[in-house]
JSON list of C-alpha atoms in Angstrom, two decimals:
[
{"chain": "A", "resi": 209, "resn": "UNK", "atom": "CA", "xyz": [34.08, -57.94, -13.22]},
{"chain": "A", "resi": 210, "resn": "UNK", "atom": "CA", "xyz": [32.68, -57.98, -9.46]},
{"chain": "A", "resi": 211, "resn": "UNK", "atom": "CA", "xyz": [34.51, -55.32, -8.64]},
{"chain": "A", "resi": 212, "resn": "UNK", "atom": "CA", "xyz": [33.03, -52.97, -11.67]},
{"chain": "A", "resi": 213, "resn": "UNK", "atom": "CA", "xyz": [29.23, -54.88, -11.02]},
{"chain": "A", "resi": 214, "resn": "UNK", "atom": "CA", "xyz": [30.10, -53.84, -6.66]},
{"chain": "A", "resi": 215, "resn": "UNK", "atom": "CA", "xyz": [31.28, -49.97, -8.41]},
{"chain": "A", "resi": 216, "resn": "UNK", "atom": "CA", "xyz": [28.11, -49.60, -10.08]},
{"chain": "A", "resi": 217, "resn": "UNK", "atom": "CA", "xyz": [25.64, -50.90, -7.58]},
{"chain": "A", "resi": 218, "resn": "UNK", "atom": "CA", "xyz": [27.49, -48.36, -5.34]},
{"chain": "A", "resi": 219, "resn": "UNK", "atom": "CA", "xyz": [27.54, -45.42, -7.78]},
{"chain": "A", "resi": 220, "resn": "UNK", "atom": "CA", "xyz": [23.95, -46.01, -8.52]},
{"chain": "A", "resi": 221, "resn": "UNK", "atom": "CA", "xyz": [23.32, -46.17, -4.93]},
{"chain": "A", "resi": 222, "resn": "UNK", "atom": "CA", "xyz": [24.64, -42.87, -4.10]},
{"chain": "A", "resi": 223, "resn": "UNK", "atom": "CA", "xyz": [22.96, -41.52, -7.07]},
{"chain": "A", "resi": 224, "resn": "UNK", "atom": "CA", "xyz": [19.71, -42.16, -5.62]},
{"chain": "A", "resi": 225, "resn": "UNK", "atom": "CA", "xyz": [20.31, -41.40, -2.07]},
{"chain": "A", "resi": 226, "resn": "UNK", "atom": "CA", "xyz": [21.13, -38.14, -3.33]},
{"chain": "A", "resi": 227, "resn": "UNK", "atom": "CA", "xyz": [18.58, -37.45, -5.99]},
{"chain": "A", "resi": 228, "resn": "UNK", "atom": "CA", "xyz": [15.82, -38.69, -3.85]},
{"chain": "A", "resi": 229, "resn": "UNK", "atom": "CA", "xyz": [16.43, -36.25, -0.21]},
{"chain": "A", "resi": 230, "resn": "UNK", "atom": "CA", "xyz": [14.17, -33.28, -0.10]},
{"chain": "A", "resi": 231, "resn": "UNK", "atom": "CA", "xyz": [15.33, -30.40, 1.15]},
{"chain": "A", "resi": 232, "resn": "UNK", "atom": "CA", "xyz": [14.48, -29.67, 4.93]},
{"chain": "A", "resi": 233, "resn": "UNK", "atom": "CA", "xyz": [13.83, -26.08, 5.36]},
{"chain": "A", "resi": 234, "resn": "UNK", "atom": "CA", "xyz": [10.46, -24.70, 5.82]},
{"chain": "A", "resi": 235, "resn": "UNK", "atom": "CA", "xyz": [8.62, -23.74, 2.19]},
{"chain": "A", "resi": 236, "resn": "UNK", "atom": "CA", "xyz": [7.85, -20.10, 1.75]},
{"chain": "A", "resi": 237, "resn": "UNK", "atom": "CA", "xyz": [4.15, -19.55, 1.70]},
{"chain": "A", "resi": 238, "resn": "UNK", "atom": "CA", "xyz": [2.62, -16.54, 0.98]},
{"chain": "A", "resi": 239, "resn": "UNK", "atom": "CA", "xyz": [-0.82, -16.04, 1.89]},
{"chain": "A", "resi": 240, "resn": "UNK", "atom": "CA", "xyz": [-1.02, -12.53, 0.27]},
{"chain": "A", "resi": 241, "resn": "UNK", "atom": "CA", "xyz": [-5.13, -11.77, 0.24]},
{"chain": "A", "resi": 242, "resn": "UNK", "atom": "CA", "xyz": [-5.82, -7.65, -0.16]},
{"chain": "A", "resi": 243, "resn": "UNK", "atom": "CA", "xyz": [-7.22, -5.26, 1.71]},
{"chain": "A", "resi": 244, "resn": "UNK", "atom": "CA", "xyz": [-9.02, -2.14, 1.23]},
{"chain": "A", "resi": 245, "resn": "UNK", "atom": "CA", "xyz": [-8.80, 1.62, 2.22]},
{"chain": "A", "resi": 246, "resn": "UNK", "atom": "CA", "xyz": [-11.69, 3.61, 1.28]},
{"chain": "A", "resi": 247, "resn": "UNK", "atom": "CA", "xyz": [-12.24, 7.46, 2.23]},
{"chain": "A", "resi": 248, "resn": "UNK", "atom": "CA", "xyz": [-13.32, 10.72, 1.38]},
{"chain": "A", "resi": 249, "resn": "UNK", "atom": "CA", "xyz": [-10.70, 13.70, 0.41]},
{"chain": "A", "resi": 250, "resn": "UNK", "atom": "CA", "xyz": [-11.60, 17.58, 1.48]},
{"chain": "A", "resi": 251, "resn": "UNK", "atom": "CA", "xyz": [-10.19, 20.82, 1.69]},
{"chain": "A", "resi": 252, "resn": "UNK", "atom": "CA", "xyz": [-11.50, 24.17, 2.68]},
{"chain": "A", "resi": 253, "resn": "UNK", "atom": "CA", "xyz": [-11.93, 26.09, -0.40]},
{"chain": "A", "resi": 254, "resn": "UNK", "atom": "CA", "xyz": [-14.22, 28.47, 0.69]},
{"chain": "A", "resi": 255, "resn": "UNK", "atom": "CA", "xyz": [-12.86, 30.72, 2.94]},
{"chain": "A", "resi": 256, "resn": "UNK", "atom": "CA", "xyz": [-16.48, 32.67, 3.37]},
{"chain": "A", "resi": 257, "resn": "UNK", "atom": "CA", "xyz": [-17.85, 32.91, 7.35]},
{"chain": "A", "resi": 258, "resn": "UNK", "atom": "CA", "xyz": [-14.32, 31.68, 8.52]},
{"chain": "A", "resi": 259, "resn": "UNK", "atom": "CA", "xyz": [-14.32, 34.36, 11.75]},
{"chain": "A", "resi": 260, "resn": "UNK", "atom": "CA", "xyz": [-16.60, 32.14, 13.24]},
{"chain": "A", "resi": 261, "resn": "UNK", "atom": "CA", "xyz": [-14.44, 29.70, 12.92]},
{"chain": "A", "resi": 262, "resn": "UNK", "atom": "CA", "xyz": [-16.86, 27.20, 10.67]},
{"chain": "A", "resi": 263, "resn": "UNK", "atom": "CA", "xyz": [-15.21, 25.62, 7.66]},
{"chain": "A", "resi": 264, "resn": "UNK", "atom": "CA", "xyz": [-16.17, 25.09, 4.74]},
{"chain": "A", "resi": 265, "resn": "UNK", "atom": "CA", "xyz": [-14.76, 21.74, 3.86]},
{"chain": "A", "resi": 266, "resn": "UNK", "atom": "CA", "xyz": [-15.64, 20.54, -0.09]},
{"chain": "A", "resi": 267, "resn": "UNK", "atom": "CA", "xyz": [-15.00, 17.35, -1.60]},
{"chain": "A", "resi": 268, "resn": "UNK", "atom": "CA", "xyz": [-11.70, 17.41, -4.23]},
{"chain": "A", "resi": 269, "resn": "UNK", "atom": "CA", "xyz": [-12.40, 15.55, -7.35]},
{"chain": "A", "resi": 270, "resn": "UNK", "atom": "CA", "xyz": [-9.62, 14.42, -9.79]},
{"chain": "A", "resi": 271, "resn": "UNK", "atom": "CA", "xyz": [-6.75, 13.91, -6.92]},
{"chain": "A", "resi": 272, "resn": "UNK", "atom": "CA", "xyz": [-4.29, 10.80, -6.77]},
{"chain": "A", "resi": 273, "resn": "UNK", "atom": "CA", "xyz": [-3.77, 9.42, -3.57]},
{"chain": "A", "resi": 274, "resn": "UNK", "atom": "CA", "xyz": [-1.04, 6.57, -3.15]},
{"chain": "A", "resi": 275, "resn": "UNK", "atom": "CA", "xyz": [-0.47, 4.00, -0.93]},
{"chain": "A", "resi": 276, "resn": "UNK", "atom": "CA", "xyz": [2.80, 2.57, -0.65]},
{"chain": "A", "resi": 277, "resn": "UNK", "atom": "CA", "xyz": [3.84, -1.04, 1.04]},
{"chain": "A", "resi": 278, "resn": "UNK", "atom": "CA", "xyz": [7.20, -3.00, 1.75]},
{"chain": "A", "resi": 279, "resn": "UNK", "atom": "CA", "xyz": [6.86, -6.21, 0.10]},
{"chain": "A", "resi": 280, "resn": "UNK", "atom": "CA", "xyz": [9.01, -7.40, 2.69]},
{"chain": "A", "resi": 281, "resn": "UNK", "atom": "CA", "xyz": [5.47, -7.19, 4.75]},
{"chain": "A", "resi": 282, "resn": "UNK", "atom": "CA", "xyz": [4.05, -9.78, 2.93]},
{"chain": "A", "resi": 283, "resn": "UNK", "atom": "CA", "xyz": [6.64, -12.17, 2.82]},
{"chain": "A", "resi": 284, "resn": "UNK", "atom": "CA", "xyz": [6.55, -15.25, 5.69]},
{"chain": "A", "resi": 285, "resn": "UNK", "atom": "CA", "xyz": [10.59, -15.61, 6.05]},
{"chain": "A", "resi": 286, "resn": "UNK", "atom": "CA", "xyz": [12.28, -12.10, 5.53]},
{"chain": "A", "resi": 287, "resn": "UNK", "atom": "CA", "xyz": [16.21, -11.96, 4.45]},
{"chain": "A", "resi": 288, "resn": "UNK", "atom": "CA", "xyz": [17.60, -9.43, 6.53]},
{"chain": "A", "resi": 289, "resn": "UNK", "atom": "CA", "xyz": [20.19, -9.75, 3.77]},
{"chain": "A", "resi": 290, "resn": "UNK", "atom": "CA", "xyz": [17.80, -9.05, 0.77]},
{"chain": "A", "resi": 291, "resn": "UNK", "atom": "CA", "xyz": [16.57, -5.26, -0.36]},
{"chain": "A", "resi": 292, "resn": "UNK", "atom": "CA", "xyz": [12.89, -6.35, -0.78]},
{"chain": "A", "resi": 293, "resn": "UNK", "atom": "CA", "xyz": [11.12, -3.50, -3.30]},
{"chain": "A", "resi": 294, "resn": "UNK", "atom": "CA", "xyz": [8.22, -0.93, -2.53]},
{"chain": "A", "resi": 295, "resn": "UNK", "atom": "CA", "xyz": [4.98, -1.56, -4.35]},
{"chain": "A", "resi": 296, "resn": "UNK", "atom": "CA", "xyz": [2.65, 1.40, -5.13]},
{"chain": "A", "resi": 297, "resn": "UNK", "atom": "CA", "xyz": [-0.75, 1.54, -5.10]},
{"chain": "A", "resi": 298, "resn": "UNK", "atom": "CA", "xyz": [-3.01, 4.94, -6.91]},
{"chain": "A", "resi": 299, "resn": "UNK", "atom": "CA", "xyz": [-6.79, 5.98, -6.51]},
{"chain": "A", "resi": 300, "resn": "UNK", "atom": "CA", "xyz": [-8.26, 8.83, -8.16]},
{"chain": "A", "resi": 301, "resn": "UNK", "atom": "CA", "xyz": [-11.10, 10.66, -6.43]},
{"chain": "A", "resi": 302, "resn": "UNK", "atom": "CA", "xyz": [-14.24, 10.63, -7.72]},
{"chain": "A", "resi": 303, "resn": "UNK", "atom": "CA", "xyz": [-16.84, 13.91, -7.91]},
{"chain": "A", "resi": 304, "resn": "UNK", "atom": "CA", "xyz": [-17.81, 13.67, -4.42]},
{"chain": "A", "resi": 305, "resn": "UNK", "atom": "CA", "xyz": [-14.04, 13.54, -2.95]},
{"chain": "A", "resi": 306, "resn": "UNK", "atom": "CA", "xyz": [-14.13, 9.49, -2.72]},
{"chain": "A", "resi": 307, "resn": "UNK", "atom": "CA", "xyz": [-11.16, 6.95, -2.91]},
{"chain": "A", "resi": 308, "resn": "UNK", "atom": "CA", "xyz": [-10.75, 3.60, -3.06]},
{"chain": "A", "resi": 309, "resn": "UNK", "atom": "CA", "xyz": [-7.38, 1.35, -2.86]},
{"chain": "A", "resi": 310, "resn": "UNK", "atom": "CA", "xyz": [-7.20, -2.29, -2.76]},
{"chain": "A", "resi": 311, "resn": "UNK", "atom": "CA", "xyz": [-3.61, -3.49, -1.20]},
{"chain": "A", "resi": 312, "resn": "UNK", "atom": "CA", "xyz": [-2.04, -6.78, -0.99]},
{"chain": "A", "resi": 313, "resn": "UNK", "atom": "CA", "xyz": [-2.13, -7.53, 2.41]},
{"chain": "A", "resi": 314, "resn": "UNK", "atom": "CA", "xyz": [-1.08, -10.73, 4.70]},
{"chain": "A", "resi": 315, "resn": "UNK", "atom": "CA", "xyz": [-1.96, -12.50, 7.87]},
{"chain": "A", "resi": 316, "resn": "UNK", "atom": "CA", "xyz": [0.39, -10.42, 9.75]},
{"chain": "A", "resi": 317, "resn": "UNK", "atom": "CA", "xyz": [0.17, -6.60, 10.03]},
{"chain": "A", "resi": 318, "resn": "UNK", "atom": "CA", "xyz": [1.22, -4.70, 6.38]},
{"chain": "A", "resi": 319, "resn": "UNK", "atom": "CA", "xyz": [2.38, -0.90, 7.22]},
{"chain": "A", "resi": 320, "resn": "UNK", "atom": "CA", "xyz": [0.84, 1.38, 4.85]},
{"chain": "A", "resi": 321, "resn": "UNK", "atom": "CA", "xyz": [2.23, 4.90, 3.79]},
{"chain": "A", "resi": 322, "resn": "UNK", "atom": "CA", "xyz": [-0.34, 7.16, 2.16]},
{"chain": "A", "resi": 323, "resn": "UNK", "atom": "CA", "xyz": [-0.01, 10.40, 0.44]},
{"chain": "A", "resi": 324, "resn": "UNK", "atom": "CA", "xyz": [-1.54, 12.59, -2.42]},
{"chain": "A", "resi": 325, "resn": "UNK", "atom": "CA", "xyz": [-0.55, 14.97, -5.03]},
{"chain": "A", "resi": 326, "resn": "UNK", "atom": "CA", "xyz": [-0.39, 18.72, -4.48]},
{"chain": "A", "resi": 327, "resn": "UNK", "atom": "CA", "xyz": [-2.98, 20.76, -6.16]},
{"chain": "A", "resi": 328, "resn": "UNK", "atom": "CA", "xyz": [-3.92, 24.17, -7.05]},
{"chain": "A", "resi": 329, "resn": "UNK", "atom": "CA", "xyz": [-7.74, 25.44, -6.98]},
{"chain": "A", "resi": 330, "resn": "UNK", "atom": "CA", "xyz": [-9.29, 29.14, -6.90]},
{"chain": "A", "resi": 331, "resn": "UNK", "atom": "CA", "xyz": [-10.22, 29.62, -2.92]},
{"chain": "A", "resi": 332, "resn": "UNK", "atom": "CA", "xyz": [-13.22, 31.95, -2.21]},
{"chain": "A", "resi": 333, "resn": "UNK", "atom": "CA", "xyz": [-12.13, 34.49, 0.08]},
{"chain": "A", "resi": 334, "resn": "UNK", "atom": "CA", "xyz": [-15.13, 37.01, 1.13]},
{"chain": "A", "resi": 335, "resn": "UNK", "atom": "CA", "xyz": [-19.08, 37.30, 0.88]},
{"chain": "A", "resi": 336, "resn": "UNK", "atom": "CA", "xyz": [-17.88, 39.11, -2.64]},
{"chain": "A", "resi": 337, "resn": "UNK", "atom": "CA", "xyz": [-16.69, 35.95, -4.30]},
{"chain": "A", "resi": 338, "resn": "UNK", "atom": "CA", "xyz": [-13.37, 37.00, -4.65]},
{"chain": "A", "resi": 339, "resn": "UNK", "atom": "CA", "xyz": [-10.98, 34.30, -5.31]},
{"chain": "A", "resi": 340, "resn": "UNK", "atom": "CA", "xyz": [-7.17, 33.41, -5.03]},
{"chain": "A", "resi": 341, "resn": "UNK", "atom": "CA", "xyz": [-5.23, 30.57, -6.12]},
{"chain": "A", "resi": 342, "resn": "UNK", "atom": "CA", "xyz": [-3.78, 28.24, -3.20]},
{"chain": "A", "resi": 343, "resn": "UNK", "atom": "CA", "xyz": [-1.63, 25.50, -3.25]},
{"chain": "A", "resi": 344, "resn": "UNK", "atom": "CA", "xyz": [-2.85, 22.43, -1.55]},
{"chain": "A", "resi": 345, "resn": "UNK", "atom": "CA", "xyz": [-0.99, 19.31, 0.26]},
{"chain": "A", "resi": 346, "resn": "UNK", "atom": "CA", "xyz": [-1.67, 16.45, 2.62]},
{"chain": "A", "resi": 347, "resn": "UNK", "atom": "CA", "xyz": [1.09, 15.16, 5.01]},
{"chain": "A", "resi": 348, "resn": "UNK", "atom": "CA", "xyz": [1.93, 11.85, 4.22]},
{"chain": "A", "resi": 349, "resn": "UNK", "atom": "CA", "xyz": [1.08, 9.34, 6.72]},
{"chain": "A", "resi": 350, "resn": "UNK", "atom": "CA", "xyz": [1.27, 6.08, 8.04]},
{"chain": "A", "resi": 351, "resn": "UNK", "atom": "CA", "xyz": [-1.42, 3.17, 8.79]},
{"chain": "A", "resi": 352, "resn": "UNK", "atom": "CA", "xyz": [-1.97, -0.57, 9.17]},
{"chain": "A", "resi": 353, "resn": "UNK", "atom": "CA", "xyz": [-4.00, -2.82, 7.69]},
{"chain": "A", "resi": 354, "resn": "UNK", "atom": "CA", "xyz": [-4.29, -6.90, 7.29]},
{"chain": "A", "resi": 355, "resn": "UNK", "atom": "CA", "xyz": [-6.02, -9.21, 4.93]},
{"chain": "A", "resi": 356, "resn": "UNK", "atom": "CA", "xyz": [-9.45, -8.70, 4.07]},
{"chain": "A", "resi": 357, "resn": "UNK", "atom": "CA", "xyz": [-9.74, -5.61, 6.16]},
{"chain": "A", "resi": 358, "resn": "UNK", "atom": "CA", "xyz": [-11.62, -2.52, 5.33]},
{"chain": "A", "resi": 359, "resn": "UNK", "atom": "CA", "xyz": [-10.22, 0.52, 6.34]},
{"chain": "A", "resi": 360, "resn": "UNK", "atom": "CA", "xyz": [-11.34, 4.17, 6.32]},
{"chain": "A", "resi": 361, "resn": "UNK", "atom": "CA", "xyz": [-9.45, 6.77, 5.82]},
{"chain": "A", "resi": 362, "resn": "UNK", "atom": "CA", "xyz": [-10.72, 10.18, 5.38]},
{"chain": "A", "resi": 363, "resn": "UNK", "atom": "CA", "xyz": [-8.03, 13.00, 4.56]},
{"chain": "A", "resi": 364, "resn": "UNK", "atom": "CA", "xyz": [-8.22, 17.00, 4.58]},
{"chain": "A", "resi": 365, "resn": "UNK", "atom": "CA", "xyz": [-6.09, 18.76, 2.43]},
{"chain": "A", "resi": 366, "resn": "UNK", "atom": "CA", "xyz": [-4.31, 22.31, 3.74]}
]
């Protein structure tokens, strides 16, 4: 009977000991605020007085621009081992060319890829209105940004 009372005790022990330890390694806190990038999108669709080498530049209405982000950027303690997923952001312009994007950023740097769509739009040529239909892209680029920043970023279409 002592020895199944000294079992129990010892058992229970144990039990406790082991129920009541708290792991040791530093908690994972994100501090993920956002961040914006605001600008203004253009492209030269009027081709007129070119030879004196002025351009025409016009605000595009009605274009998606993206911003893409590693989520591995906001994350305190990255696994090396673990494939951490993209996370895409989209803007529309408004009449007057304008964007806005609001990005989960950080308190350490996020890296920010932004591109657009392709479009197509009638381009003046001459002081006789005629027109011709161009295809129109933006190279995609790359900038930074950290929580609660404002960032502009104006882009010209070719």
């Amino acid at each position: 009977m002592k020895r199944l009372k000294i079992s129990i005790l010892a058992l229970a022990g144990a039990a406790i000991m082991f129920t009541s330890c708290e792991k040791d390694d530093p908690k994972e806190v994100n501090v993920s605020t956002s961040a914006t990038i605001t600008g203004n999108v253009q492209a030269q669709l009027d081709l007129r007085n070119d030879t004196n080498f002025v351009t025409n530049l016009e605000n595009v209405e009605g274009i998606n621009i993206y911003a893409r982000i590693s989520t591995a950027d906001l994350t305190t303690n990255v696994d090396p081992n673990f494939n951490y997923p993209s996370k895409v952001y989209t803007a529309t312009t408004d009449a007057d060319g304008n964007y806005e994007l609001n990005v989960k950023a950080g308190s350490k740097t996020v890296a920010v890829e932004i591109y657009g769509d392709e479009f197509k739009r009638d381009v003046v040529l001459d002081s006789n209105n005629n027109t011709q239909s161009v295809n129109f892209s933006m190279m995609t680029d790359s900038i930074t940004v950290t929580h609660q920043q404002t960032k502009v970023y104006d882009i010209i279409y070719q």
